Structure formats: C-alpha cells, structure tokens
Amino acid sequence: MKKIVVFASGSGTNAENIIKHFASNEMVTVEAVFTNNPNAKVIDRAKNNGVPTEIFSKIELNESKVLQKINLIQPDLIVLAGFLLKFPENIIAAYPNKIINIHPALLPKYGGKGMYGMNVHRAIVDNKEVETGITIHYVNEDYDEGGIIFQKKVTVLGTDTAEVVAEKIHDLEQRYFPEVVEKLITENSK
C-alpha cells in the first residue's frame, strides 16, 4: 500500500479532492492531513472523509516534531495542497523528490514568497497576461523553485477579473492534481 500525506492551510478543496480520488483505490491511501491552521476548513473535510489530521505550529514544523510524525507514517509522497508555510529543509532532506506542491500560475512566473491564491490572480490580471495555469513541482529549499512535473495552461481574457481567473485555476487544479499525484505515486512504485 502506497501512503500519501497531505499538507494544507486553508479550505482544503484540493486536499479533499485527492482524498476522494484515492478513497476506493486499494493500492494508495491518504494517511493523514497536516495543517498549521487550527481553524482551517481542511480539518472538517478530512474528518468527513475519515482521514486523521495533525495540527501543528510553525515552531513544531521548523523543529523536528512534524518530521517525527511524518516518519511514523513513512509516506511515499508528501503533497502540499494549499500549504502556505515554507517547507523546512529537514523534511526535504528526509524525503528527497517525494514532496510536491501545486502553484496557481505557470512557474517560474508569479512564484516566490507571498505569491499564493488571490495575490497571484490579481498580479496576472494587473499585468494583462493572456494566459496562466497551474504548475505541479517538486519542493526544494526555495519557494516555487523545485523541478517542474506538470503544467496546464488556460486563457485569460481581457475582461477576466482576478475572481474569474481564480475559478479557472481551481477547475484545472481539481481536474489534474489527483491525476498527477496518482501518476507519480504509481511510477515511483515500479
């Protein structure tokens, strides 16, 4: 059985989508959802789908407490699905090329510290970009700079607001993120 751990900080729609995608899979399971936000909606989404949650502080993340909890699970893949804190080097070193993130833009554009959610979508609209998309990438020591695994583009119309762009990106995330996770975890088992 292949094991996934998901990290999320907010509403958890991507986390829930991944949980549901693997719910009937006999070869892959989402073992836990980790969050740094005790008020995150992802906690209820995980609970409603029978997945345990781990709530931790930024200090616990940057020290060894979160790594110790991850090591108890021994995941085959760690998936960052709307996780807003910088991932610590001790976890990256312990799980090389086993940590992935989804970013709501076509990296390397619109990446880096502070570039998440509506901040990205507003920048896309303000800069009159004609396309944007999603990037799924490996996590390294720097924000949004790990190797790119998958990108999917979508057109941005001149009349699109940041909210419209957000909807387009959400649709791409919901459609492609679970598929890419499944492909990665399946290929890594060969």
Tab-separated table of C-alpha atoms in Angstrom:
chain	number	residue	atom	x	y	z
A	1	MET	CA	0.000	0.000	0.000
A	2	LYS	CA	1.368	3.409	-1.038
A	3	LYS	CA	0.878	6.185	1.505
A	4	ILE	CA	0.262	9.893	0.936
A	5	VAL	CA	0.397	12.693	3.493
A	6	VAL	CA	-1.265	15.986	2.536
A	7	PHE	CA	-0.339	19.410	3.944
A	8	ALA	CA	-2.896	22.236	3.672
A	9	SER	CA	-3.516	25.593	5.359
A	10	GLY	CA	-6.958	26.652	4.191
A	11	SER	CA	-10.270	25.474	2.798
A	12	GLY	CA	-8.895	22.134	1.667
A	13	THR	CA	-10.738	21.641	-1.626
A	14	ASN	CA	-7.617	20.221	-3.279
A	15	ALA	CA	-6.878	18.035	-0.253
A	16	GLU	CA	-10.446	16.694	-0.244
A	17	ASN	CA	-10.305	16.080	-3.979
A	18	ILE	CA	-7.156	13.989	-3.538
A	19	ILE	CA	-8.675	12.100	-0.588
A	20	LYS	CA	-11.793	11.260	-2.612
A	21	HIS	CA	-9.732	10.326	-5.664
A	22	PHE	CA	-7.934	7.609	-3.684
A	23	ALA	CA	-10.838	6.576	-1.425
A	24	SER	CA	-11.602	3.414	-3.403
A	25	ASN	CA	-8.012	2.753	-4.506
A	26	GLU	CA	-6.686	-0.453	-2.996
A	27	MET	CA	-3.062	0.459	-3.744
A	28	VAL	CA	-2.909	4.071	-2.438
A	29	THR	CA	-4.225	5.729	0.703
A	30	VAL	CA	-4.182	9.236	2.148
A	31	GLU	CA	-2.904	8.522	5.648
A	32	ALA	CA	-3.182	11.990	7.201
A	33	VAL	CA	-3.726	15.682	6.608
A	34	PHE	CA	-1.305	18.035	8.353
A	35	THR	CA	-2.237	21.677	8.907
A	36	ASN	CA	-0.716	24.685	10.615
A	37	ASN	CA	-4.110	26.386	10.911
A	38	PRO	CA	-6.370	25.147	13.739
A	39	ASN	CA	-9.332	26.925	12.076
A	40	ALA	CA	-8.776	25.569	8.565
A	41	LYS	CA	-11.776	24.046	6.809
A	42	VAL	CA	-9.489	21.241	5.630
A	43	ILE	CA	-9.794	19.728	9.132
A	44	ASP	CA	-13.543	19.151	8.699
A	45	ARG	CA	-13.079	17.956	5.121
A	46	ALA	CA	-10.516	15.375	6.244
A	47	LYS	CA	-12.653	14.287	9.207
A	48	ASN	CA	-15.739	13.916	6.981
A	49	ASN	CA	-13.705	11.599	4.748
A	50	GLY	CA	-12.263	9.540	7.604
A	51	VAL	CA	-8.719	10.889	7.353
A	52	PRO	CA	-6.922	11.840	10.579
A	53	THR	CA	-5.479	15.337	10.958
A	54	GLU	CA	-2.371	16.654	12.653
A	55	ILE	CA	-2.410	20.298	13.750
A	56	PHE	CA	0.976	21.874	14.419
A	57	SER	CA	2.598	25.247	14.980
A	58	LYS	CA	5.224	26.915	12.809
A	59	ILE	CA	7.775	26.203	15.558
A	60	GLU	CA	6.867	22.492	15.570
A	61	LEU	CA	7.232	22.445	11.772
A	62	ASN	CA	10.686	24.002	11.834
A	63	GLU	CA	11.910	21.845	14.680
A	64	SER	CA	11.739	18.060	14.459
A	65	LYS	CA	8.236	17.400	15.827
A	66	VAL	CA	6.442	17.363	12.450
A	67	LEU	CA	9.230	15.322	10.851
A	68	GLN	CA	8.901	12.768	13.664
A	69	LYS	CA	5.155	12.452	12.982
A	70	ILE	CA	5.785	12.079	9.247
A	71	ASN	CA	8.413	9.412	9.926
A	72	LEU	CA	5.852	7.383	11.889
A	73	ILE	CA	3.737	7.222	8.711
A	74	GLN	CA	6.634	6.706	6.257
A	75	PRO	CA	4.761	8.259	3.300
A	76	ASP	CA	5.669	7.506	-0.288
A	77	LEU	CA	4.594	11.032	-1.264
A	78	ILE	CA	4.007	14.301	0.603
A	79	VAL	CA	1.554	16.580	-1.195
A	80	LEU	CA	1.340	20.299	-0.448
A	81	ALA	CA	-2.191	21.362	-1.386
A	82	GLY	CA	-2.571	25.000	-0.466
A	83	PHE	CA	0.063	24.905	2.251
A	84	LEU	CA	1.368	28.409	2.884
A	85	LEU	CA	4.437	27.974	5.080
A	86	LYS	CA	7.931	27.445	3.711
A	87	PHE	CA	8.700	23.752	3.936
A	88	PRO	CA	11.660	23.070	6.237
A	89	GLU	CA	14.943	21.685	4.976
A	90	ASN	CA	14.990	18.806	7.471
A	91	ILE	CA	11.826	17.303	5.930
A	92	ILE	CA	13.026	17.998	2.373
A	93	ALA	CA	16.310	16.226	3.160
A	94	ALA	CA	14.487	13.241	4.691
A	95	TYR	CA	12.121	12.869	1.696
A	96	PRO	CA	14.051	13.917	-1.432
A	97	ASN	CA	11.898	14.030	-4.577
A	98	LYS	CA	8.918	12.835	-2.553
A	99	ILE	CA	7.415	16.256	-1.793
A	100	ILE	CA	5.310	18.064	-4.383
A	101	ASN	CA	3.379	21.323	-4.446
A	102	ILE	CA	0.743	22.867	-6.662
A	103	HIS	CA	1.105	26.519	-7.639
A	104	PRO	CA	-1.672	28.630	-9.232
A	105	ALA	CA	0.473	30.065	-12.051
A	106	LEU	CA	2.878	28.970	-14.758
A	107	LEU	CA	6.175	28.945	-12.905
A	108	PRO	CA	8.704	30.483	-12.951
A	109	LYS	CA	6.316	33.425	-13.422
A	110	TYR	CA	4.428	34.609	-10.326
A	111	GLY	CA	6.236	32.396	-7.842
A	112	GLY	CA	8.037	33.126	-4.614
A	113	LYS	CA	7.241	34.394	-1.146
A	114	GLY	CA	3.790	35.953	-0.872
A	115	MET	CA	2.680	34.657	-4.266
A	116	TYR	CA	-0.299	32.475	-3.457
A	117	GLY	CA	-4.058	32.485	-4.028
A	118	MET	CA	-5.621	35.802	-4.949
A	119	ASN	CA	-2.233	37.565	-4.814
A	120	VAL	CA	-1.235	35.542	-7.878
A	121	HIS	CA	-4.542	36.020	-9.702
A	122	ARG	CA	-4.530	39.802	-9.131
A	123	ALA	CA	-0.958	40.017	-10.445
A	124	ILE	CA	-1.960	38.034	-13.553
A	125	VAL	CA	-4.862	40.416	-14.281
A	126	ASP	CA	-2.914	43.586	-13.372
A	127	ASN	CA	-0.111	42.583	-15.756
A	128	LYS	CA	-2.612	41.834	-18.524
A	129	GLU	CA	-1.339	38.294	-19.036
A	130	VAL	CA	-3.072	36.399	-21.859
A	131	GLU	CA	-2.582	33.005	-20.238
A	132	THR	CA	-1.959	31.458	-16.868
A	133	GLY	CA	-2.306	27.994	-15.441
A	134	ILE	CA	-1.140	25.577	-12.800
A	135	THR	CA	2.269	24.149	-12.041
A	136	ILE	CA	2.893	20.992	-10.053
A	137	HIS	CA	6.515	20.857	-8.947
A	138	TYR	CA	8.924	19.207	-6.558
A	139	VAL	CA	9.624	21.118	-3.363
A	140	ASN	CA	13.135	22.275	-2.590
A	141	GLU	CA	14.627	24.818	-0.167
A	142	ASP	CA	13.321	27.827	-2.143
A	143	TYR	CA	9.723	28.909	-2.723
A	144	ASP	CA	8.369	27.577	-6.025
A	145	GLU	CA	11.782	26.738	-7.500
A	146	GLY	CA	11.769	22.907	-7.478
A	147	GLY	CA	11.724	20.895	-10.694
A	148	ILE	CA	8.517	21.201	-12.704
A	149	ILE	CA	6.496	17.993	-13.041
A	150	PHE	CA	3.377	19.241	-14.856
A	151	GLN	CA	1.867	22.447	-16.218
A	152	LYS	CA	-1.518	23.166	-17.764
A	153	LYS	CA	-2.451	26.477	-19.363
A	154	VAL	CA	-5.689	28.415	-19.563
A	155	THR	CA	-6.524	31.593	-21.496
A	156	VAL	CA	-7.022	34.869	-19.631
A	157	LEU	CA	-9.471	37.186	-21.361
A	158	GLY	CA	-9.142	40.970	-21.170
A	159	THR	CA	-12.465	41.047	-19.327
A	160	ASP	CA	-11.460	38.455	-16.696
A	161	THR	CA	-11.312	39.604	-13.097
A	162	ALA	CA	-8.997	38.031	-10.534
A	163	GLU	CA	-12.026	36.081	-9.269
A	164	VAL	CA	-12.717	34.662	-12.745
A	165	VAL	CA	-9.059	33.684	-13.094
A	166	ALA	CA	-9.270	32.012	-9.663
A	167	GLU	CA	-12.227	29.913	-10.855
A	168	LYS	CA	-10.357	28.851	-13.993
A	169	ILE	CA	-7.331	27.831	-11.916
A	170	HIS	CA	-9.490	25.974	-9.393
A	171	ASP	CA	-11.052	23.981	-12.243
A	172	LEU	CA	-7.580	22.999	-13.519
A	173	GLU	CA	-6.443	22.032	-10.013
A	174	GLN	CA	-9.489	19.869	-9.401
A	175	ARG	CA	-9.130	18.115	-12.742
A	176	TYR	CA	-5.380	17.494	-12.933
A	177	PHE	CA	-3.880	17.443	-9.429
A	178	PRO	CA	-5.197	13.994	-8.371
A	179	GLU	CA	-4.208	12.510	-11.747
A	180	VAL	CA	-0.629	13.799	-11.454
A	181	VAL	CA	-0.387	12.575	-7.844
A	182	GLU	CA	-1.596	9.131	-8.931
A	183	LYS	CA	0.834	9.005	-11.842
A	184	LEU	CA	3.767	10.000	-9.601
A	185	ILE	CA	2.998	7.525	-6.854
A	186	THR	CA	2.358	4.720	-9.371
A	187	GLU	CA	5.579	5.394	-11.292
A	188	ASN	CA	7.570	5.540	-8.058
A	189	SER	CA	6.369	2.045	-7.183
A	190	LYS	CA	7.923	0.487	-10.286
